[in-house]
Coordinates of N, CA, C and O in Angstrom, one line a residue:
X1 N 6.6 30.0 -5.3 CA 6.8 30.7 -4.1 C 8.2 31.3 -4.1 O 9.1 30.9 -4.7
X2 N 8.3 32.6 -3.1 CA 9.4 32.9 -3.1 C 10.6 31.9 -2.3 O 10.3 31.0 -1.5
X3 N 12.0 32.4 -2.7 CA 12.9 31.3 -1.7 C 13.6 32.1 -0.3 O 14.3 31.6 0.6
X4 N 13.1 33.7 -0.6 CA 13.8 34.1 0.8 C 12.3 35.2 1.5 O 12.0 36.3 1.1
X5 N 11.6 34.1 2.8 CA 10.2 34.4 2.7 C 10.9 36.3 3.7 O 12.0 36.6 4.1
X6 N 9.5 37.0 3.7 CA 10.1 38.3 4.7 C 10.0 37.7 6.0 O 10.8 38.2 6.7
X7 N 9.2 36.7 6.9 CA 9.2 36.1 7.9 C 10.1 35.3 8.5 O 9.9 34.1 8.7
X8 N 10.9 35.9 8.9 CA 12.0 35.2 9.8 C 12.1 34.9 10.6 O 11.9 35.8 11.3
X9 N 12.5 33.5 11.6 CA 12.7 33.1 12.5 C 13.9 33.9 13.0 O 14.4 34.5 12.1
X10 N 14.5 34.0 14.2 CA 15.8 34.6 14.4 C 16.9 33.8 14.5 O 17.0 32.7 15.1
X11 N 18.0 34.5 13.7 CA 19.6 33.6 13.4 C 19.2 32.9 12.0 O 20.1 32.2 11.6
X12 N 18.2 32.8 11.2 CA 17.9 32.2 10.0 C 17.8 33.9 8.8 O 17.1 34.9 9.1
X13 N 18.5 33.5 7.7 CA 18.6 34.6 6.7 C 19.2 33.4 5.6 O 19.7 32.4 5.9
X14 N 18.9 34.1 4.0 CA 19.0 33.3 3.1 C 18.2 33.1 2.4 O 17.1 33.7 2.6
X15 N 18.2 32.2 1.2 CA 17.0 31.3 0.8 C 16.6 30.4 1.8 O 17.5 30.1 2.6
X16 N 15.5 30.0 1.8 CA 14.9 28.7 1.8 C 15.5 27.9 1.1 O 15.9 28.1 -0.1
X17 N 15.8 26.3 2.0 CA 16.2 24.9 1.1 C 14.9 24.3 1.3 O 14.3 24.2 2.4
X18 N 14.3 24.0 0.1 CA 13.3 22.4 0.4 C 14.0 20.9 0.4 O 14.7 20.5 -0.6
X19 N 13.7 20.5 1.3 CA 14.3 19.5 1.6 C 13.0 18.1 2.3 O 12.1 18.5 3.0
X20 N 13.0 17.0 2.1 CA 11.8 16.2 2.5 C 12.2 15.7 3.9 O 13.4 15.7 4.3
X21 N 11.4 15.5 4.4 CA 11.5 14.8 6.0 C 12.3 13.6 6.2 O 13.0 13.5 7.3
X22 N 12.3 12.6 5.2 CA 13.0 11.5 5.3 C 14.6 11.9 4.9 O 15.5 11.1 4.8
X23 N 14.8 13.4 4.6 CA 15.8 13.3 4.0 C 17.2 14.4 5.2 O 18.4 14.7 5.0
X24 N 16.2 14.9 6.3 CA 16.5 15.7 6.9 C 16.5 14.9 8.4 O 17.2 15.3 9.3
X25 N 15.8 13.8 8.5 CA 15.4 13.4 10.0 C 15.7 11.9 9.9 O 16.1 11.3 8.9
X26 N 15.5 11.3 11.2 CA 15.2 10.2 11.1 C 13.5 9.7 12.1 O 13.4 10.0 13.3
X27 N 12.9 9.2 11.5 CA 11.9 8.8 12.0 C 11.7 7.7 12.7 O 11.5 6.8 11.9
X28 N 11.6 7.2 14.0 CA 11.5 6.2 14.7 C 10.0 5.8 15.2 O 9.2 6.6 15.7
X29 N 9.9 4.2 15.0 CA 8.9 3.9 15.3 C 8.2 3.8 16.8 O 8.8 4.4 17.6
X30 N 7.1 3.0 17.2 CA 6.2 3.0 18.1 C 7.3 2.9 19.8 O 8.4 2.3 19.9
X31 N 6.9 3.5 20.6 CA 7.8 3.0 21.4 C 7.8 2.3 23.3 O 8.9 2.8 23.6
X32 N 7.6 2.0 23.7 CA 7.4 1.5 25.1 C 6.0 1.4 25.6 O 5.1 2.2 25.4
X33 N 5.9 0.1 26.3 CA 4.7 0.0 26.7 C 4.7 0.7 28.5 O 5.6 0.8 29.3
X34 N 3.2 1.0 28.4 CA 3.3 1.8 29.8 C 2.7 0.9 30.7 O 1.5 0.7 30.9
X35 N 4.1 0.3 31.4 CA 3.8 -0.2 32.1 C 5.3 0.0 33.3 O 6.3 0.7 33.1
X36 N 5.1 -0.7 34.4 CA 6.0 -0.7 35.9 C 6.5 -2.0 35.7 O 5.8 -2.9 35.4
X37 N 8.1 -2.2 36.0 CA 8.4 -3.3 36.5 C 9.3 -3.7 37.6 O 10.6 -3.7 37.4
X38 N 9.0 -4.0 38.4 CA 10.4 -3.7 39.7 C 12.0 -3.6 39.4 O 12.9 -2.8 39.8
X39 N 12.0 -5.0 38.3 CA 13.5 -5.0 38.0 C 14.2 -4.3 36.5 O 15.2 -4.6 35.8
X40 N 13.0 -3.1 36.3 CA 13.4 -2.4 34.6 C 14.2 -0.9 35.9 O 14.4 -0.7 37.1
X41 N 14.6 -0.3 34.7 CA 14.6 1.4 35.2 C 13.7 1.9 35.1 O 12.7 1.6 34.4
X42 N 13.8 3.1 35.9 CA 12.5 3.8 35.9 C 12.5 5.1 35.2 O 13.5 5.7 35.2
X43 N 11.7 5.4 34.8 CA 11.6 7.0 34.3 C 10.3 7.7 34.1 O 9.4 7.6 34.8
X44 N 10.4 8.3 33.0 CA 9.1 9.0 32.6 C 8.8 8.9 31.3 O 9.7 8.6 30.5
X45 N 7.2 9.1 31.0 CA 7.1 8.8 29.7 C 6.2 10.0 29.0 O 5.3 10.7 29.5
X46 N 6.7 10.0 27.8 CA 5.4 11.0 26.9 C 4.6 9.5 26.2 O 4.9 8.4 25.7
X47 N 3.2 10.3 26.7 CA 2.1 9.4 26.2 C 1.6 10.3 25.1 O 2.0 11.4 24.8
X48 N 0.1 9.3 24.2 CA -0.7 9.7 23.4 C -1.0 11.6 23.9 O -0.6 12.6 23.3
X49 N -1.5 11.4 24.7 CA -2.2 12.6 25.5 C -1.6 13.6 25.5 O -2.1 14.6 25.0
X50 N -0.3 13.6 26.2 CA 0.0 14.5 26.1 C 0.5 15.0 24.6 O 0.7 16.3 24.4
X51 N 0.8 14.2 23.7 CA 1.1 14.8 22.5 C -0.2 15.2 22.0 O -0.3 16.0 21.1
X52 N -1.2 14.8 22.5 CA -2.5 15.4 21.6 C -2.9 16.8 22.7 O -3.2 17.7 22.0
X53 N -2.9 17.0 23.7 CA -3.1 18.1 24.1 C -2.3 19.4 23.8 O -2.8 20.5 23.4
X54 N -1.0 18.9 24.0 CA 0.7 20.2 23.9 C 0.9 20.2 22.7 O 0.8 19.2 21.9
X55 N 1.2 21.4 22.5 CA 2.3 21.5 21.0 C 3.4 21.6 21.0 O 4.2 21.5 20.1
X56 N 3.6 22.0 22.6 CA 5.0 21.7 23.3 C 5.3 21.5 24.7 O 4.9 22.2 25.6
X57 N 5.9 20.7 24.9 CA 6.4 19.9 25.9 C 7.5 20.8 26.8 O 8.6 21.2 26.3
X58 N 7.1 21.1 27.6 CA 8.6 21.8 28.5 C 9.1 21.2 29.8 O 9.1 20.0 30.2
X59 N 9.7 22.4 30.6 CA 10.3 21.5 31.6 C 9.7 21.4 32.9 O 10.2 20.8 33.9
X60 N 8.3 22.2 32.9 CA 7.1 22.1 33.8 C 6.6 21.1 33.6 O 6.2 20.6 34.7
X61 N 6.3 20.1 32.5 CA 5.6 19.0 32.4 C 5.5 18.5 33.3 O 6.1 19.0 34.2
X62 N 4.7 17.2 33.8 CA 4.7 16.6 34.8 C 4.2 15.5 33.6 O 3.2 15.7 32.9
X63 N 5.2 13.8 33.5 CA 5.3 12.9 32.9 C 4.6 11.9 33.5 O 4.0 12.3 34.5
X64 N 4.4 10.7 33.2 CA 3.4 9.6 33.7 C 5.3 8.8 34.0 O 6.3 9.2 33.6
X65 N 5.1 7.5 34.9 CA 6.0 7.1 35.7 C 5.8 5.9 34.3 O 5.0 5.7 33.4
X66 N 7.0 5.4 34.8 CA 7.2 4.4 33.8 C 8.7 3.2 33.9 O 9.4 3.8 34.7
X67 N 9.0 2.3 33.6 CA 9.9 1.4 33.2 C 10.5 0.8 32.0 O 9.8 0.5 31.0
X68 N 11.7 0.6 31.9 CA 12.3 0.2 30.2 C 13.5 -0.6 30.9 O 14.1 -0.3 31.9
X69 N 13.6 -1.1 30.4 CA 14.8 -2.0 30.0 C 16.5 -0.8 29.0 O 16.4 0.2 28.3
X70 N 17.6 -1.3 29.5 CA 18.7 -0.5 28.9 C 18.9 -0.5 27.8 O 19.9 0.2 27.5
X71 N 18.4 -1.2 26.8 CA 17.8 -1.6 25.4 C 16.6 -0.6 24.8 O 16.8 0.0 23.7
X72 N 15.5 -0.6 25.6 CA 14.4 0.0 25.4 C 14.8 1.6 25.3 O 14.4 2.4 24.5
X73 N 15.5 2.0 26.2 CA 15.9 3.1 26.7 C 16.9 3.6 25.6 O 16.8 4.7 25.1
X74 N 17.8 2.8 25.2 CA 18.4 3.1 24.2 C 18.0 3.6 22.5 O 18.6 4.2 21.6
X75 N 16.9 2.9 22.6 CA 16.2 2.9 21.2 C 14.6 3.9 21.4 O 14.0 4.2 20.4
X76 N 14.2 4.2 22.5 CA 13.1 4.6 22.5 C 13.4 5.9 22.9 O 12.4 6.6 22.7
X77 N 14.8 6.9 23.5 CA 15.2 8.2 24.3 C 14.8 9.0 23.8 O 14.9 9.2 22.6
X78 N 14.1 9.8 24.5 CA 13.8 11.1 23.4 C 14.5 12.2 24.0 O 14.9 12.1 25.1
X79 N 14.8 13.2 23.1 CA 15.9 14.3 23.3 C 15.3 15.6 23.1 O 14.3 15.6 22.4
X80 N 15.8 16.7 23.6 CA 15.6 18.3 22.9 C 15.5 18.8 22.0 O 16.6 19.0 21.4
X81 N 14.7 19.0 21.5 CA 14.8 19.1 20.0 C 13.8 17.9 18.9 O 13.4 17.9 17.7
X82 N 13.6 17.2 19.9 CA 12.9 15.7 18.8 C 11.2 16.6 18.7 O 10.9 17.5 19.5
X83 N 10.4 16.1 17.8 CA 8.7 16.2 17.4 C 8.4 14.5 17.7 O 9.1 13.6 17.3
X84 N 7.3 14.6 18.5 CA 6.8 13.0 18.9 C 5.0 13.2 18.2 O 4.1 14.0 18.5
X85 N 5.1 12.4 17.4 CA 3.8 12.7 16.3 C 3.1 11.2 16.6 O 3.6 10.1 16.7
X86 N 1.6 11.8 16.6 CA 0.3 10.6 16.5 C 0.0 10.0 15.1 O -1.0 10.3 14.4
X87 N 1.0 8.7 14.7 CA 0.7 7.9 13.6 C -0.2 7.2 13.2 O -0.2 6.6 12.1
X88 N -1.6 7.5 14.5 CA -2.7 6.7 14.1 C -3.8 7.1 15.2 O -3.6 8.1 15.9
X89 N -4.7 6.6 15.2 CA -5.7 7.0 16.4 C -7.1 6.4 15.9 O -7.1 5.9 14.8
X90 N -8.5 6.5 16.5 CA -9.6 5.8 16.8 C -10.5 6.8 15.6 O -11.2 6.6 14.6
X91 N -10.0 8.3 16.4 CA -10.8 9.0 15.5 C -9.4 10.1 14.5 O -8.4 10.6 14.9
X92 N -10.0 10.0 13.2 CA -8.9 10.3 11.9 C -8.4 11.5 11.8 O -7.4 11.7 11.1
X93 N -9.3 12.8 13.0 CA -8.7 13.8 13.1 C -7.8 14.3 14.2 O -7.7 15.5 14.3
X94 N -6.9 13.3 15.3 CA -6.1 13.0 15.8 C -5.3 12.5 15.0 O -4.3 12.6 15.7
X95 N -4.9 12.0 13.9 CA -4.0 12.0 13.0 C -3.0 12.6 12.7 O -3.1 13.2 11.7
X96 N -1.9 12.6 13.2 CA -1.0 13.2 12.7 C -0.5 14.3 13.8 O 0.7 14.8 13.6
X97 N -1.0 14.8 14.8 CA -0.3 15.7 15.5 C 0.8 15.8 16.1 O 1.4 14.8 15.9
X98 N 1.4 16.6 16.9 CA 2.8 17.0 17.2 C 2.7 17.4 18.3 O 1.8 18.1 18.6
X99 N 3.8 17.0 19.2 CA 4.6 17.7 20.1 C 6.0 18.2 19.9 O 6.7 17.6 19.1
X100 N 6.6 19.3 20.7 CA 8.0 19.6 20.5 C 8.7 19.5 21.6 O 8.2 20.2 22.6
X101 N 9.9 18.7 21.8 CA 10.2 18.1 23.2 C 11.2 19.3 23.5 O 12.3 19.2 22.9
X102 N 10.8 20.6 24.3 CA 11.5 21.8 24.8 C 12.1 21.5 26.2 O 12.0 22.4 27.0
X103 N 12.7 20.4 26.6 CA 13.0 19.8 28.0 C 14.2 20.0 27.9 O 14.7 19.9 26.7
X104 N 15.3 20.5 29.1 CA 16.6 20.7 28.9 C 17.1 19.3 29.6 O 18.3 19.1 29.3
X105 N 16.6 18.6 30.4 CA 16.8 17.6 31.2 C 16.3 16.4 31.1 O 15.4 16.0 31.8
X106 N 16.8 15.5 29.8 CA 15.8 14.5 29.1 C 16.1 13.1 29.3 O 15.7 12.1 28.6
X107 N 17.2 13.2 30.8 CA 17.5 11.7 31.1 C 16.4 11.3 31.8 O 15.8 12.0 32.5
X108 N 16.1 9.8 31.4 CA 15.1 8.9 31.3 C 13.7 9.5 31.2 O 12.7 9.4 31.9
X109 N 14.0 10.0 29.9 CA 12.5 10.1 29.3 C 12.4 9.2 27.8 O 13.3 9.2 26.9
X110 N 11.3 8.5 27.8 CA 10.9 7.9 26.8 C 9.8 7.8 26.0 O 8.8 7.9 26.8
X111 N 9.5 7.7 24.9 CA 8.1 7.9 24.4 C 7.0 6.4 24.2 O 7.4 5.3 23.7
X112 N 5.7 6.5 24.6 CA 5.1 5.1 24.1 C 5.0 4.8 23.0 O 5.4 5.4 22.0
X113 N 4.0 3.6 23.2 CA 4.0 2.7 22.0 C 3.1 3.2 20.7 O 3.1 2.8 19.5
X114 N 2.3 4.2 21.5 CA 1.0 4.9 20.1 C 1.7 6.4 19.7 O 1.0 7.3 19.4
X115 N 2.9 6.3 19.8 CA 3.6 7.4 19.5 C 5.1 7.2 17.8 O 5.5 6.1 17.5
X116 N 5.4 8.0 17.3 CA 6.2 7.9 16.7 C 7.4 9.6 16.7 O 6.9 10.7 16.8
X117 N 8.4 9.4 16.6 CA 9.6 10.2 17.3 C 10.4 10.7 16.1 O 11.2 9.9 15.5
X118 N 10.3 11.7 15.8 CA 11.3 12.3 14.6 C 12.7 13.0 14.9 O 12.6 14.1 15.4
X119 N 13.4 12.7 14.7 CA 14.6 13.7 15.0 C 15.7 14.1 14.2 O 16.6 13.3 14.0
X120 N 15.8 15.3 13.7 CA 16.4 15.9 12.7 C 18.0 15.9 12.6 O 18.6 15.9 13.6
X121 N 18.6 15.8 11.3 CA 20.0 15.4 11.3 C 20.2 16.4 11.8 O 19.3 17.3 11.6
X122 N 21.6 17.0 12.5 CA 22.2 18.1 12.9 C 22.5 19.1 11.5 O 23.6 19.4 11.1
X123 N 21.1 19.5 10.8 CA 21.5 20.8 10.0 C 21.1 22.1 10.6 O 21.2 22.3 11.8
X124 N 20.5 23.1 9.7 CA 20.3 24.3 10.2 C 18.6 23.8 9.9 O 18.0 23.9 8.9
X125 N 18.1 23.5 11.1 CA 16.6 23.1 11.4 C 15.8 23.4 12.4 O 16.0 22.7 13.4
X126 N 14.6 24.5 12.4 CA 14.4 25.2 13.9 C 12.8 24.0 13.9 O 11.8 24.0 13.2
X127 N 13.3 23.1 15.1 CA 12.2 21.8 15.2 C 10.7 22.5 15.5 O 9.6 22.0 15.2
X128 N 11.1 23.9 16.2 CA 9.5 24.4 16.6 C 8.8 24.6 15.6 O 7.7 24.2 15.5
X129 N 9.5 25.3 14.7 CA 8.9 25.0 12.8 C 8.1 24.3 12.2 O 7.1 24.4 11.6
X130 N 9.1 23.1 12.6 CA 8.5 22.4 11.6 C 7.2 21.3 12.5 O 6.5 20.4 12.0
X131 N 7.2 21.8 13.9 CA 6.2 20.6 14.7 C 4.8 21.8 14.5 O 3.6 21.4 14.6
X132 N 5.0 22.7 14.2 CA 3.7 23.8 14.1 C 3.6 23.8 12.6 O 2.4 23.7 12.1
X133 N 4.5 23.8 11.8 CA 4.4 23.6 10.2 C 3.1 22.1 9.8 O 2.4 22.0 8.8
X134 N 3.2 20.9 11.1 CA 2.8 19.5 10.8 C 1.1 19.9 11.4 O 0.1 19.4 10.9
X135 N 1.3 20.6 12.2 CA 0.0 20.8 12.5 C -1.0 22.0 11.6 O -2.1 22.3 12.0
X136 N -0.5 22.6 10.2 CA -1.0 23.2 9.3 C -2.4 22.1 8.8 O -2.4 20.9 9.0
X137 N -3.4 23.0 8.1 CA -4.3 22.5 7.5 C -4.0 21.2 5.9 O -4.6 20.4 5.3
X138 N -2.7 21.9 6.0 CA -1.9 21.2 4.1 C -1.3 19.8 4.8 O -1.5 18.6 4.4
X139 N -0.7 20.2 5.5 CA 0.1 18.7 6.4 C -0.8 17.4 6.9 O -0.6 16.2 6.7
X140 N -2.2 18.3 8.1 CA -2.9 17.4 8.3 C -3.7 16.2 7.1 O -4.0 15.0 7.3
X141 N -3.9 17.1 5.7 CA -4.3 16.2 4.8 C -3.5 15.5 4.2 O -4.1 14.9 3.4
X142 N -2.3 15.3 4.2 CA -1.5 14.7 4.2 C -1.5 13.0 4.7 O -1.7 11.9 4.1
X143 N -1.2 13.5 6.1 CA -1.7 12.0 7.0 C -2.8 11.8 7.0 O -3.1 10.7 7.5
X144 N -3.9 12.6 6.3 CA -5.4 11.8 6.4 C -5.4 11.0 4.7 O -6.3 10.2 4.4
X145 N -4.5 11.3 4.1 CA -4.8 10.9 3.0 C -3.8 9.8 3.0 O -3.8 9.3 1.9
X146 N -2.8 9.3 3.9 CA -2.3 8.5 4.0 C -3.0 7.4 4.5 O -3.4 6.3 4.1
X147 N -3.3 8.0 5.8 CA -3.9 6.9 6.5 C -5.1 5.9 5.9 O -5.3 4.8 6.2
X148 N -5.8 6.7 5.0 CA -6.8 6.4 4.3 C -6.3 5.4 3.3 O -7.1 4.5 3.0
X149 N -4.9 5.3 2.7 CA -4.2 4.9 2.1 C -4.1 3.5 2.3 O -4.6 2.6 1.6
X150 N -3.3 3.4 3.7 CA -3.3 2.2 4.7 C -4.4 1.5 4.7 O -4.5 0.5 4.0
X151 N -5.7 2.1 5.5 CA -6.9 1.3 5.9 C -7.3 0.8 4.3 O -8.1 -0.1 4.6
X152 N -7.2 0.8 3.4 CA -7.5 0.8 2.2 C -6.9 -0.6 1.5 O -7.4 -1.5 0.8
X153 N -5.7 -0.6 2.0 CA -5.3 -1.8 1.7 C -5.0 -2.9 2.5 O -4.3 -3.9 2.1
X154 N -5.6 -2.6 3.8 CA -5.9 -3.6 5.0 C -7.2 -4.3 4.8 O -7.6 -5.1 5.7

């Protein structure tokens, strides 16, 4: 393939870098259960759902209510800019999808537990890219051929 495509995003010119996901992001695991507790904090949460419906998340959303601990909160925050991806599901072609968290106001939001949270080192990385890139036909088999991987040796 070529390295400088004619389709440009805007403020991007150059080659193309390939670069791998683990090598550009960090990926964080499952995160909060949805649930209320009088003496947690309160916030909002991205669930399964809405990452399987949106491909992006904005600041119209309307979030499900929720509770964390200042721990939980710490390790589970999701930010502007993060992709919150479906690492598993009942049926195999829910697999793998994306959301792109376009929220400019992201205090106390957090993601659940059937969710997993990517977020890219501070390079030159346009996240809407790459959350519409995951939802390609090449990507999806990807995670189906993972997942198949897993169940395989369970």
């Amino acid at each position: 393939g070529e390295s400088v495509p004619q389709l440009r995003f805007k403020g991007f010119d150059g080659e193309w870098e390939k670069n791998k996901i683990i090598n550009i992001s960090k990926v964080f695991g499952v995160g909060v259960d949805k649930k209320i507790n009088e003496n947690e904090i309160k916030g909002n949460l991205v669930n399964f759902v809405d990452v399987f419906k949106n491909t992006i998340l904005n600041n119209n959303f309307k979030f499900n209510d929720v509770s964390f601990t200042k721990e939980e909160y710490e390790k589970y925050r999701v930010l502007k800019g993060d992709i919150l991806l479906t690492p598993s599901s009942e049926d195999k072609v829910d697999i793998g999808l994306t959301s792109l968290i376009n929220i400019d106001n992201t205090n106390n939001l957090v993601y659940s537990y059937h969710l997993n949270l990517i977020r890219f080192n501070p390079l030159n990385i346009y996240p809407m890219f790459v959350s519409f890139l995951f939802r390609t036909k090449e990507i999806k088999n990807i995670f189906l051929e993972f997942h198949k991987e897993l169940q395989d040796t369970h």
